[in-house]
Coordinates of N, CA and C in Angstrom, one line a residue:
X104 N -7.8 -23.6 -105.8 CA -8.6 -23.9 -104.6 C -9.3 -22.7 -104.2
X105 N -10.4 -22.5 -103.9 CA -11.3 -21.5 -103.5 C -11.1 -21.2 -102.1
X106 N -11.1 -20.3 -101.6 CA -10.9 -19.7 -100.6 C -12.2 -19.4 -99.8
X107 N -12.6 -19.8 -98.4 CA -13.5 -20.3 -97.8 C -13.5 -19.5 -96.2
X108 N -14.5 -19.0 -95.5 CA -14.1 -18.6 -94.7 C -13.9 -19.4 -93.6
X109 N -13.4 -19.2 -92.6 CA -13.9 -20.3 -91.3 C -15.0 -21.2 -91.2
X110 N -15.8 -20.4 -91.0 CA -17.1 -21.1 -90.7 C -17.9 -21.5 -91.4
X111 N -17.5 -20.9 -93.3 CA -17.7 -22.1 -94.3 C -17.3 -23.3 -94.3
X112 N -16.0 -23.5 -93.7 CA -15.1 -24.4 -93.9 C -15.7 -25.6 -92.9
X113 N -15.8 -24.7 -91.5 CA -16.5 -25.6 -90.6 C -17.9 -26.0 -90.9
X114 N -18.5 -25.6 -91.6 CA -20.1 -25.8 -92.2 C -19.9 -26.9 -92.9
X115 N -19.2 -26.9 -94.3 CA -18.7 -27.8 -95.1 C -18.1 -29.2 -94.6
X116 N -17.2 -29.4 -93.9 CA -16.7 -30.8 -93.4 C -16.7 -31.1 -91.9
X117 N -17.9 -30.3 -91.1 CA -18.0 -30.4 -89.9 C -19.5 -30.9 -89.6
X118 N -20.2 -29.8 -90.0 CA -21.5 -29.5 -89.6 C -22.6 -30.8 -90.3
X119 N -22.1 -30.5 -91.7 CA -23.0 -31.0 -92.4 C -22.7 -32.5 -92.7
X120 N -21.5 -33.4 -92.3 CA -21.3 -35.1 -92.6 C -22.1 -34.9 -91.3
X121 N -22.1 -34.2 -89.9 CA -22.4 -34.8 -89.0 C -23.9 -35.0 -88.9
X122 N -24.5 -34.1 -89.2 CA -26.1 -33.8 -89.3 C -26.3 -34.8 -90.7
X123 N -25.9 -35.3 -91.5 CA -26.0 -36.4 -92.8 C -26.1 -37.8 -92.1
X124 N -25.2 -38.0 -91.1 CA -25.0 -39.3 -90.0 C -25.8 -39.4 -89.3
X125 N -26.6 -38.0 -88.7 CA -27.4 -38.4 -87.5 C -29.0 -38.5 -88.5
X126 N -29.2 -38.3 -89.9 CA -30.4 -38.4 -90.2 C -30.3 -39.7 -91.4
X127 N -29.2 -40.5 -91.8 CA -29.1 -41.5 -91.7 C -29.8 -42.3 -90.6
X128 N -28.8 -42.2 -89.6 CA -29.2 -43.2 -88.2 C -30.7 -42.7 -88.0
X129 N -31.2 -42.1 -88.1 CA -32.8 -41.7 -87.7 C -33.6 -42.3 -89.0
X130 N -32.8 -42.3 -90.3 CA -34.1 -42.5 -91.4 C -34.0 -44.8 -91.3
X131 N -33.0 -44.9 -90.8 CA -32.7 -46.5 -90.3 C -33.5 -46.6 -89.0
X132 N -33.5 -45.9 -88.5 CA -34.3 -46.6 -86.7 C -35.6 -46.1 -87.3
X133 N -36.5 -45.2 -87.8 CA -37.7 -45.2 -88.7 C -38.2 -46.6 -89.5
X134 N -37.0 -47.0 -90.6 CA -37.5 -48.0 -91.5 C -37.7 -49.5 -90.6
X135 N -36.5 -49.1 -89.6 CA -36.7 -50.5 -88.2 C -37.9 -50.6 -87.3
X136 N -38.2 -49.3 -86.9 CA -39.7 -49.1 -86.3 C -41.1 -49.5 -87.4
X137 N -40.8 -49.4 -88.7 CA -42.3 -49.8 -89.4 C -42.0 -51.1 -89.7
X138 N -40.8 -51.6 -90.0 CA -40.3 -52.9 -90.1 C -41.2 -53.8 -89.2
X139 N -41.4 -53.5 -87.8 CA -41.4 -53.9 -86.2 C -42.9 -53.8 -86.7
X140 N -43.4 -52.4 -86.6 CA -44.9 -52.2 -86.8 C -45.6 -53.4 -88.2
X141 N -44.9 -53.4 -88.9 CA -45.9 -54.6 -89.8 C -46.0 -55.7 -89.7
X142 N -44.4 -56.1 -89.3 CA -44.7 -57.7 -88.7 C -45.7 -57.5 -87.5
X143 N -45.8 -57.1 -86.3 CA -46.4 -57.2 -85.4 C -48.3 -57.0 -86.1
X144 N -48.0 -56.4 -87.1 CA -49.9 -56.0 -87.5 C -50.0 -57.2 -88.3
X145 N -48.9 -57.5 -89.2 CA -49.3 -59.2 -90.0 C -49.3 -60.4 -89.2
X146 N -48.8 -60.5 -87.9 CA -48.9 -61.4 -86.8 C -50.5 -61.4 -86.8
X147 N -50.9 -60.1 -86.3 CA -52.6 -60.1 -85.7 C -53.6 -60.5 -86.8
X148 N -53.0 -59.5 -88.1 CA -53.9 -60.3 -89.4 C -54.2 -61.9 -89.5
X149 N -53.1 -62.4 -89.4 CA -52.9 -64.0 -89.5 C -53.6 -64.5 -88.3
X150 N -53.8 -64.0 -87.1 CA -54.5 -64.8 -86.0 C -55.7 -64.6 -86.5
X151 N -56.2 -63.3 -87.1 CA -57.6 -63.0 -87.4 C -57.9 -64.0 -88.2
X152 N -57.0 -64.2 -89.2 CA -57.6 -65.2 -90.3 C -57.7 -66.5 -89.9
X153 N -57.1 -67.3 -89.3 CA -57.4 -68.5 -88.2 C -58.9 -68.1 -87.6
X154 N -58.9 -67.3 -86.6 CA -60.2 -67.2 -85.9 C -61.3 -67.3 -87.0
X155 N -61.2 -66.6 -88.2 CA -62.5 -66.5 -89.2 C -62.6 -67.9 -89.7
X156 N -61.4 -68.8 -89.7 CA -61.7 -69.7 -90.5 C -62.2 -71.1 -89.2
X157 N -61.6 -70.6 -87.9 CA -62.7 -71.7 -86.5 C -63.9 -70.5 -86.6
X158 N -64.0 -69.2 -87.0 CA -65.8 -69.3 -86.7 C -66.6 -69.7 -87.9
X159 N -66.0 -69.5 -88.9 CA -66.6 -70.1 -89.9 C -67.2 -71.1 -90.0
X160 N -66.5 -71.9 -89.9 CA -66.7 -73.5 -89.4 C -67.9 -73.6 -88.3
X161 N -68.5 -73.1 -87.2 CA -68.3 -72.9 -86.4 C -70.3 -72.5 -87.4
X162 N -70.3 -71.2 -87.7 CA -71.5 -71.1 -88.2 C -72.1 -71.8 -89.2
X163 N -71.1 -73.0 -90.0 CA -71.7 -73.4 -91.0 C -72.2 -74.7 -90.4
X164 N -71.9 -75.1 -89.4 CA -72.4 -76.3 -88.4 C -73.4 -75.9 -87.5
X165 N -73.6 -74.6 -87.2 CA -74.8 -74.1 -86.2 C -73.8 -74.8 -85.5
X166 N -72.8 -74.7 -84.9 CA -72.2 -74.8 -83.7 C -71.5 -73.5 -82.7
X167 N -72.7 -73.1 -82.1 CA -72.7 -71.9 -81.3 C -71.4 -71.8 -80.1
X168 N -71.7 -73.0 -79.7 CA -70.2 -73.4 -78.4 C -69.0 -73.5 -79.3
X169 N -68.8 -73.6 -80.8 CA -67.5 -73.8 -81.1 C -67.1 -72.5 -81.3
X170 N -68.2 -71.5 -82.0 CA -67.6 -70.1 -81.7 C -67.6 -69.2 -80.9
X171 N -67.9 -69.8 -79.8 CA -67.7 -69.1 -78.7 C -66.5 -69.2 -77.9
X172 N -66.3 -70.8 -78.4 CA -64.8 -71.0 -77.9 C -63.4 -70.3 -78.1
X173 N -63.8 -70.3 -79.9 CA -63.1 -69.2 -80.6 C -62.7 -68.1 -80.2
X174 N -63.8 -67.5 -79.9 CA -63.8 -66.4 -79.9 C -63.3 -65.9 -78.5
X175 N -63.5 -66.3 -77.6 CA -63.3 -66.0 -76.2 C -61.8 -67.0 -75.9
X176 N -61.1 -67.8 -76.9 CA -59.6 -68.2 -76.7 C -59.2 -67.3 -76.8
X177 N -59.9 -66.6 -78.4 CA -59.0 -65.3 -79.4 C -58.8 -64.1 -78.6
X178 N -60.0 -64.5 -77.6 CA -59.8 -62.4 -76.8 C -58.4 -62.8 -75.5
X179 N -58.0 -63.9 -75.4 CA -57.4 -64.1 -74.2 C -55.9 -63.3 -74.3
X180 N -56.1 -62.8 -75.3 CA -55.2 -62.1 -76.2 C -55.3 -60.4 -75.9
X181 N -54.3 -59.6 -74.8 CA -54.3 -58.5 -74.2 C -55.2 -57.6 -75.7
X182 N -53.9 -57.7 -77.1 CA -53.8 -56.9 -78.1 C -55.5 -56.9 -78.6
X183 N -56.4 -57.3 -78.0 CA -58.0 -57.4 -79.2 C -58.5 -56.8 -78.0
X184 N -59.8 -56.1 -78.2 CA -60.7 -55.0 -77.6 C -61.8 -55.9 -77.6
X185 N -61.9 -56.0 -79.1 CA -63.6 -57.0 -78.7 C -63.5 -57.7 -80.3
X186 N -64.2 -58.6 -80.1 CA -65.0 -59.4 -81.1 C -66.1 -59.4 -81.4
X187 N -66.8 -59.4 -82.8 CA -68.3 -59.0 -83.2 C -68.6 -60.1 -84.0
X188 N -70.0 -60.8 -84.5 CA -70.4 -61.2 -85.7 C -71.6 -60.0 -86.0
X189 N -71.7 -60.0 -87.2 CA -72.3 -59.1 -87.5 C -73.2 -59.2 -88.8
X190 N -74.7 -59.1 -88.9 CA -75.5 -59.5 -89.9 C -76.1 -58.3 -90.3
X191 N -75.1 -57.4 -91.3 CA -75.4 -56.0 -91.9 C -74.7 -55.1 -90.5
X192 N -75.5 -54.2 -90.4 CA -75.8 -53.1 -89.1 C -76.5 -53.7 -87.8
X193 N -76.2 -54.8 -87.6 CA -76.8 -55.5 -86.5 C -76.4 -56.4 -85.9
X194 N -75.9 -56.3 -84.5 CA -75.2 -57.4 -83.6 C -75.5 -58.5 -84.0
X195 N -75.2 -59.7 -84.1 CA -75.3 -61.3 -83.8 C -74.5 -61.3 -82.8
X196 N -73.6 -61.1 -82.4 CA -72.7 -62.3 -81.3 C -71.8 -60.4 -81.2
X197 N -71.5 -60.5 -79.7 CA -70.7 -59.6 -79.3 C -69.3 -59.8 -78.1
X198 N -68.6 -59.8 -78.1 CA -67.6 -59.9 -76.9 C -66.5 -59.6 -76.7
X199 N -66.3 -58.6 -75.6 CA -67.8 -58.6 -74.3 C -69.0 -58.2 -75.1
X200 N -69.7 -58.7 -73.8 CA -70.9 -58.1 -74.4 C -71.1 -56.6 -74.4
X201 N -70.5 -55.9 -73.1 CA -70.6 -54.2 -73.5 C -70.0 -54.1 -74.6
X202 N -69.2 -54.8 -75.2 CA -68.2 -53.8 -76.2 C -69.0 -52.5 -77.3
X203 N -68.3 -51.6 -77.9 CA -69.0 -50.7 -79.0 C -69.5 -51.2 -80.1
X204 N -70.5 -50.9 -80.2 CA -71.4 -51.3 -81.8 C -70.1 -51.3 -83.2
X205 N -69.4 -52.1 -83.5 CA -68.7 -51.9 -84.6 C -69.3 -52.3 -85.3
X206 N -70.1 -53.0 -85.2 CA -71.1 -52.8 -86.6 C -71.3 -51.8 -87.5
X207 N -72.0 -51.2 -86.9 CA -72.4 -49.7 -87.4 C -71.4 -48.5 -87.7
X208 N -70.2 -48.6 -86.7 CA -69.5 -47.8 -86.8 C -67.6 -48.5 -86.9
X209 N -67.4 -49.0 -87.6 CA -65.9 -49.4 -87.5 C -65.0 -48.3 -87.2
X210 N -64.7 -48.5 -85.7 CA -63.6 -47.6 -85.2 C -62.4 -48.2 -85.8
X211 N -61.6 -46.9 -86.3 CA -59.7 -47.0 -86.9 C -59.5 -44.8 -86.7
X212 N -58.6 -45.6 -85.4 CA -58.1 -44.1 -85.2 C -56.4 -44.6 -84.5
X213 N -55.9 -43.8 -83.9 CA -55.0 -43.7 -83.4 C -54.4 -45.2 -82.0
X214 N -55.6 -45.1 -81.2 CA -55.8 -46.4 -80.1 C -56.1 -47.6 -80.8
X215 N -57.2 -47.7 -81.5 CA -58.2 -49.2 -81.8 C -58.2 -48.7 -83.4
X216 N -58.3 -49.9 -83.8 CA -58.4 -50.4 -85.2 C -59.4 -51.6 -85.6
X217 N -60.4 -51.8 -86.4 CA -61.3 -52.6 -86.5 C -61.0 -53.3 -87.8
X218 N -60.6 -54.5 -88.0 CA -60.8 -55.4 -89.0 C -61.8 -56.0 -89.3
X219 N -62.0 -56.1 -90.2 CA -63.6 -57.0 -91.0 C -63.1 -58.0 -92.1
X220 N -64.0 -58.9 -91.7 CA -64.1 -60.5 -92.7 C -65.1 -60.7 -93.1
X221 N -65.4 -60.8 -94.0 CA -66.4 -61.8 -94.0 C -66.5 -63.4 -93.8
X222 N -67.6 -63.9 -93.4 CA -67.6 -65.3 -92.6 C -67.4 -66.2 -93.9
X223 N -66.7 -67.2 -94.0 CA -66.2 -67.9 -95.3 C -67.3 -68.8 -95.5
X224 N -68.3 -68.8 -96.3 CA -69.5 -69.3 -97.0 C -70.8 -68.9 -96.5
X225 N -70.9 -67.6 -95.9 CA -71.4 -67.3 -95.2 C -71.3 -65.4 -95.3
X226 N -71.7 -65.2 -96.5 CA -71.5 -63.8 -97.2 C -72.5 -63.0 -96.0
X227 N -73.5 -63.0 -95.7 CA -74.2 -62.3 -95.1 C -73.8 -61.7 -93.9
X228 N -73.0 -62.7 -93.2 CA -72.1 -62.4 -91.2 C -70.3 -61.8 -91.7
X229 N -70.4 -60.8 -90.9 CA -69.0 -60.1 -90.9 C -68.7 -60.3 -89.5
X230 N -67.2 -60.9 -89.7 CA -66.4 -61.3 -88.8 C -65.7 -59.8 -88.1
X231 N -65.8 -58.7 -87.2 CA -65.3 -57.8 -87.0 C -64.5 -57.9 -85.1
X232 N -63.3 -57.7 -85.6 CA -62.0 -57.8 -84.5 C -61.1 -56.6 -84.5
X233 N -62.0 -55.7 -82.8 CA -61.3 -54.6 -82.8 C -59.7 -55.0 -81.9
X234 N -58.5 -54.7 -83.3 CA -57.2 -54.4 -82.6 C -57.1 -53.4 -81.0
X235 N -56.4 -53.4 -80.3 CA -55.5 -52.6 -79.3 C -54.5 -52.0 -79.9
X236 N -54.2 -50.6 -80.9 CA -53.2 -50.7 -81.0 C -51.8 -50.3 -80.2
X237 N -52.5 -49.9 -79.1 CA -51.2 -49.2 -77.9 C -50.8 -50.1 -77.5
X238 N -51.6 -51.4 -77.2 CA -51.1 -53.4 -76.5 C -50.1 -53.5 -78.1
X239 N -50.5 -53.7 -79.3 CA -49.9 -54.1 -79.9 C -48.4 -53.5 -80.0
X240 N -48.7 -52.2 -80.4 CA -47.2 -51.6 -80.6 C -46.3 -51.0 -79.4
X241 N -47.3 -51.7 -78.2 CA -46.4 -51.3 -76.9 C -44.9 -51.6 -76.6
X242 N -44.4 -52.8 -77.0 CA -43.0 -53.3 -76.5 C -42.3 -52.2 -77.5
X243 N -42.6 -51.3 -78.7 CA -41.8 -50.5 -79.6 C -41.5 -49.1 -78.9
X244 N -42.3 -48.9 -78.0 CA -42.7 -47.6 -77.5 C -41.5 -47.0 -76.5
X245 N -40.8 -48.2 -76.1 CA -40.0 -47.4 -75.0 C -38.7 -47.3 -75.9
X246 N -38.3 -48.5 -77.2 CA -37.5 -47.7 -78.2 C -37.3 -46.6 -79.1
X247 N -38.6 -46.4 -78.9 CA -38.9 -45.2 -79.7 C -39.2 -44.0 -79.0
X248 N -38.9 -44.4 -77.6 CA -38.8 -43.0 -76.5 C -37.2 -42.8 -76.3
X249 N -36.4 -43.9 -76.6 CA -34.8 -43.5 -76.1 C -34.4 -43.2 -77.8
X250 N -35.3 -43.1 -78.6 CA -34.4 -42.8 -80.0 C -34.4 -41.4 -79.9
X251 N -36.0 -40.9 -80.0 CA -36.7 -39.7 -79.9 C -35.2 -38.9 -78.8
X252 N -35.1 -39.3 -77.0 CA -35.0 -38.8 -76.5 C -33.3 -38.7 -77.1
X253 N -32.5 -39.7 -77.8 CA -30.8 -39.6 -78.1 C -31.0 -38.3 -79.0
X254 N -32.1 -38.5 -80.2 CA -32.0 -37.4 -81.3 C -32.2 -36.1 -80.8
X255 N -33.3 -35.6 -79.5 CA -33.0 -34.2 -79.0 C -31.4 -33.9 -77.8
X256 N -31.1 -35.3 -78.0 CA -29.4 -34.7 -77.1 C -28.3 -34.9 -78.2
X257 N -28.4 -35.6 -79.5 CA -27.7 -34.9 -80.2 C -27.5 -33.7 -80.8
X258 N -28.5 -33.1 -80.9 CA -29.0 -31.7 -81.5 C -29.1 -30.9 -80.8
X259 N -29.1 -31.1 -79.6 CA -28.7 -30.3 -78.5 C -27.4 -30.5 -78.1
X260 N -26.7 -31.6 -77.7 CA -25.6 -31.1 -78.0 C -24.3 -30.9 -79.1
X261 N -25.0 -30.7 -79.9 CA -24.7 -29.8 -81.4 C -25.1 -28.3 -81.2
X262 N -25.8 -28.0 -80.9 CA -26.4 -26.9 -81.4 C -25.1 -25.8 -80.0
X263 N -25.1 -26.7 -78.7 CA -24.1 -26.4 -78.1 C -22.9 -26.3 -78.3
X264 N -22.4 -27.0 -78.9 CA -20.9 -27.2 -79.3 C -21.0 -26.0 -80.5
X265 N -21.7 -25.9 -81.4 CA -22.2 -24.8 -82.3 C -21.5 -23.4 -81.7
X266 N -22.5 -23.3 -80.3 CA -22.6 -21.4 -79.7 C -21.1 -21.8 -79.1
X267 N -20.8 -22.7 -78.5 CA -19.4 -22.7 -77.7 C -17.9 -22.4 -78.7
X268 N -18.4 -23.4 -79.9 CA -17.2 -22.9 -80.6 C -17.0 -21.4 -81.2
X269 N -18.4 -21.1 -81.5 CA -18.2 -19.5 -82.0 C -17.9 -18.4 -81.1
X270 N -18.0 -18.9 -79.2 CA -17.6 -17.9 -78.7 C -16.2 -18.1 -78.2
X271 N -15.5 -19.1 -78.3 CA -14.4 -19.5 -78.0 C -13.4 -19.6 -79.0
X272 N -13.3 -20.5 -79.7 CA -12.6 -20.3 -81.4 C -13.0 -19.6 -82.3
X273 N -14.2 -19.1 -82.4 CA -14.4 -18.3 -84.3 C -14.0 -16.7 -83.9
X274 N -15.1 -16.3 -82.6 CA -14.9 -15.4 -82.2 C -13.3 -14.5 -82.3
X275 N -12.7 -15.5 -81.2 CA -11.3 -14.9 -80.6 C -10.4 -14.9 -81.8
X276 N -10.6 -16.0 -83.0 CA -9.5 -15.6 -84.2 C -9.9 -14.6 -84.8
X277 N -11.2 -14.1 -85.1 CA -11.8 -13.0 -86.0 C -11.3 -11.8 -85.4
X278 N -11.2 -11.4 -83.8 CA -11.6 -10.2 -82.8 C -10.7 -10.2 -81.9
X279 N -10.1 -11.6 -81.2 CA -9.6 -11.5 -80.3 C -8.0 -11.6 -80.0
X280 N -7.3 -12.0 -81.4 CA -6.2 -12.1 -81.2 C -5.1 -10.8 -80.8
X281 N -5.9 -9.6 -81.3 CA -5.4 -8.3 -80.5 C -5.5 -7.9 -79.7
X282 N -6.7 -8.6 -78.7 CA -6.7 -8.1 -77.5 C -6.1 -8.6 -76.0
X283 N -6.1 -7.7 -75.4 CA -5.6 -7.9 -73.9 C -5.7 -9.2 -73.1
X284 N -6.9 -9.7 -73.6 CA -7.5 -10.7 -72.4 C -7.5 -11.7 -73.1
X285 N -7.2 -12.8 -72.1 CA -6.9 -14.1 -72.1 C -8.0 -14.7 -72.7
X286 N -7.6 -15.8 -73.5 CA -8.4 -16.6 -73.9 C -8.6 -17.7 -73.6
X287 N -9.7 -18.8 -73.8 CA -10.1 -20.1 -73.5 C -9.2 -21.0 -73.6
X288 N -8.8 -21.0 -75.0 CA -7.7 -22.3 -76.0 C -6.2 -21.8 -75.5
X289 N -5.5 -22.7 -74.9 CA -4.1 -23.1 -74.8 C -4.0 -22.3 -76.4
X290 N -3.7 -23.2 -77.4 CA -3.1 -22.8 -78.6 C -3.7 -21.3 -78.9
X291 N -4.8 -20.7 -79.0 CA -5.5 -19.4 -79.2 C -4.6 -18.7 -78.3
X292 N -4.7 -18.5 -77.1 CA -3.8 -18.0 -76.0 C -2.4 -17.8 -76.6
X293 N -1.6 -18.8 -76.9 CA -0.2 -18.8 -77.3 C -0.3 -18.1 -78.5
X294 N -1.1 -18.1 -79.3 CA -0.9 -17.5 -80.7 C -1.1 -16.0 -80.4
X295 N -2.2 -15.5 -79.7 CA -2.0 -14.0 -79.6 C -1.0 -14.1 -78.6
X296 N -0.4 -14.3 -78.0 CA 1.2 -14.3 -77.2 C 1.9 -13.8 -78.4
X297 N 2.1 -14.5 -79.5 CA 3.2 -14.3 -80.2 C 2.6 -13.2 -81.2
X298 N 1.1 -12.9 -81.7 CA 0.6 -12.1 -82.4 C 1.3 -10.5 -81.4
X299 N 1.0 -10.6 -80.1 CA 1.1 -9.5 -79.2 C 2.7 -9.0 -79.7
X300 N 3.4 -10.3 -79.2 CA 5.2 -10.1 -79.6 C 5.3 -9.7 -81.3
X301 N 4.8 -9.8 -81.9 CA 4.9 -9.1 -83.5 C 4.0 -7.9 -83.4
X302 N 3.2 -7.4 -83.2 CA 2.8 -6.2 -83.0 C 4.0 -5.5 -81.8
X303 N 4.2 -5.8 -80.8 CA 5.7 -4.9 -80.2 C 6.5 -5.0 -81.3
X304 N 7.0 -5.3 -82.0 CA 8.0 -5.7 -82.7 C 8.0 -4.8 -83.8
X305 N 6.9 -4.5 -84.2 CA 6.4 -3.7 -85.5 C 6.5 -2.4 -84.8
X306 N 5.7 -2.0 -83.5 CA 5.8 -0.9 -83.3 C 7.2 -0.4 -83.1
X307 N 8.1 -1.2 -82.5 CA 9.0 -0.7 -82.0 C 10.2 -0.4 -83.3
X308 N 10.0 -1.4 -84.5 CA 10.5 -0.9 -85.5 C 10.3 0.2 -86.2
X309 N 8.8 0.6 -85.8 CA 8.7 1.6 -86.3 C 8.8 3.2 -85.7
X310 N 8.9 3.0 -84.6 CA 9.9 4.2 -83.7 C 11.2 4.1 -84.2
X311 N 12.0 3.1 -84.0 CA 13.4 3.2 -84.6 C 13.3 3.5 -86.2
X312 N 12.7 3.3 -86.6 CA 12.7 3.6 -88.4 C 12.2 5.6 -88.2
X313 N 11.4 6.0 -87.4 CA 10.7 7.4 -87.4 C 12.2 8.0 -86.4
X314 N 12.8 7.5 -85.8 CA 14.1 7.9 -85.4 C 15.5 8.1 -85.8
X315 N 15.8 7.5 -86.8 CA 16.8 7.3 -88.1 C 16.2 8.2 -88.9
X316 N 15.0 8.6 -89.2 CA 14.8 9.7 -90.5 C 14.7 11.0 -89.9
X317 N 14.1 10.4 -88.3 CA 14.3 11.8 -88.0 C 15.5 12.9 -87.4
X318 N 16.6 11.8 -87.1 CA 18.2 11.9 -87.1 C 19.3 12.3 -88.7
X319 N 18.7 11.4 -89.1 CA 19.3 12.1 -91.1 C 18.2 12.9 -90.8
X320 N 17.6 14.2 -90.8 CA 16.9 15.3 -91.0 C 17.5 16.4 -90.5
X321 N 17.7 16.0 -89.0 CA 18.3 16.9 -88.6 C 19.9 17.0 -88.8
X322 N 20.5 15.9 -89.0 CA 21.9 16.0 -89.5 C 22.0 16.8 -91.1
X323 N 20.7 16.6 -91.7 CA 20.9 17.5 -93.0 C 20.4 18.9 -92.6
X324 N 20.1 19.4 -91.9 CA 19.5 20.5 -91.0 C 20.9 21.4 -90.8
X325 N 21.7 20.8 -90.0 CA 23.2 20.8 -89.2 C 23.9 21.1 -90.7
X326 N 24.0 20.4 -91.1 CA 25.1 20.7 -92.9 C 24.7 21.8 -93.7
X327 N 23.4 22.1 -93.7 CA 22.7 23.3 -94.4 C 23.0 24.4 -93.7

């Protein structure tokens, strides 16, 4: 068996299952947060594709009120920003009507995301439906604020139990068992108690041992 110091020892079957557990549990609440994140984005995919297939319908009738209806059921929907038809780089149908030219520019950044269809027999009109992504992935956000917030109090309180053990237990067995002053640990405490009583013990045998030789010395002194 190899011989290990302390704080190898404690590295090896302390430090390191526990920090293996806590990035477990983190690499699981990750795969459950995108888990969360795709179904919720293949939810909105699948409404999109409903709505393209009522506006579809919708333009291949020249039925302007059916896709309007569409369209304005579809926005009743916090998670959508706006709805566009779009013929190339140029509005047909907008809503709202302020909304941003996605035509021209399909925003996908961090907030909004812009999906595009094209209109089903109807190659020329693109069906474009800007996501909300902060509405969408909002109900995830406050679990992913108490994950966030458990993983900096585990690591913090690791990193504490860390400096506490080394100035309480590694410390005092390395430095402190010879000395005067009291220690933290019940058991630490008792042990230099008895460390202290074997150091008396030694010393004092070894006055009586430098006192016996120095008695036979002088008694061979006396005979000479």
């Amino acid at each position: 068996m190899s011989v290990r110091t302390f704080s190898d020892w404690l590295d090896i079957h302390a430090r390191r299952p526990i920090l293996k557990v806590v990035a477990m549990a983190l690499g699981l609440q990750f795969a459950y947060f995108c888990l969360l994140a795709y179904n919720r984005y293949s939810d909105q995919l699948e409404k999109i594709e409903h709505l393209r297939e009522s506006v579809s319908v919708g333009v291949q009738q020249s039925n302007r009120p059916l896709i309007e209806a569409s369209i304005l059921s579809f926005l009743s929907s916090q998670d959508i920003r706006a709805v566009l038809l779009c013929h190339g780089n140029k509005v047909e149908m907008a809503y709202p009507p302020g909304s941003l030219d996605y035509c021209r520019r399909p925003v996908r950044g961090i907030t909004g995301w812009a999906v595009s269809r094209p209109v089903i027999g109807v190659h020329t009109l693109t069906l474009i439906v800007a996501l909300d992504l902060f509405s969408i992935f909002n109900p995830m956000i406050f679990w992913l604020f108490i994950s966030v917030l458990m993983t900096i109090s585990i690591f913090g309180l690791l990193m504490r139990m860390d400096r506490r053990f080394k100035a309480e237990i590694l410390s005092p067995i390395m430095y402190g068992l010879d000395s005067g002053s009291p220690l933290a640990v019940k058991e630490l405490e008792a042990l230099r108690h008895k460390n202290m009583e074997r150091t008396k013990l030694i010393e004092e045998r070894a006055r009586m041992t430098a006192l016996v030789d120095l008695s036979t010395q002088v008694a061979h002194d006396i005979r000479s």
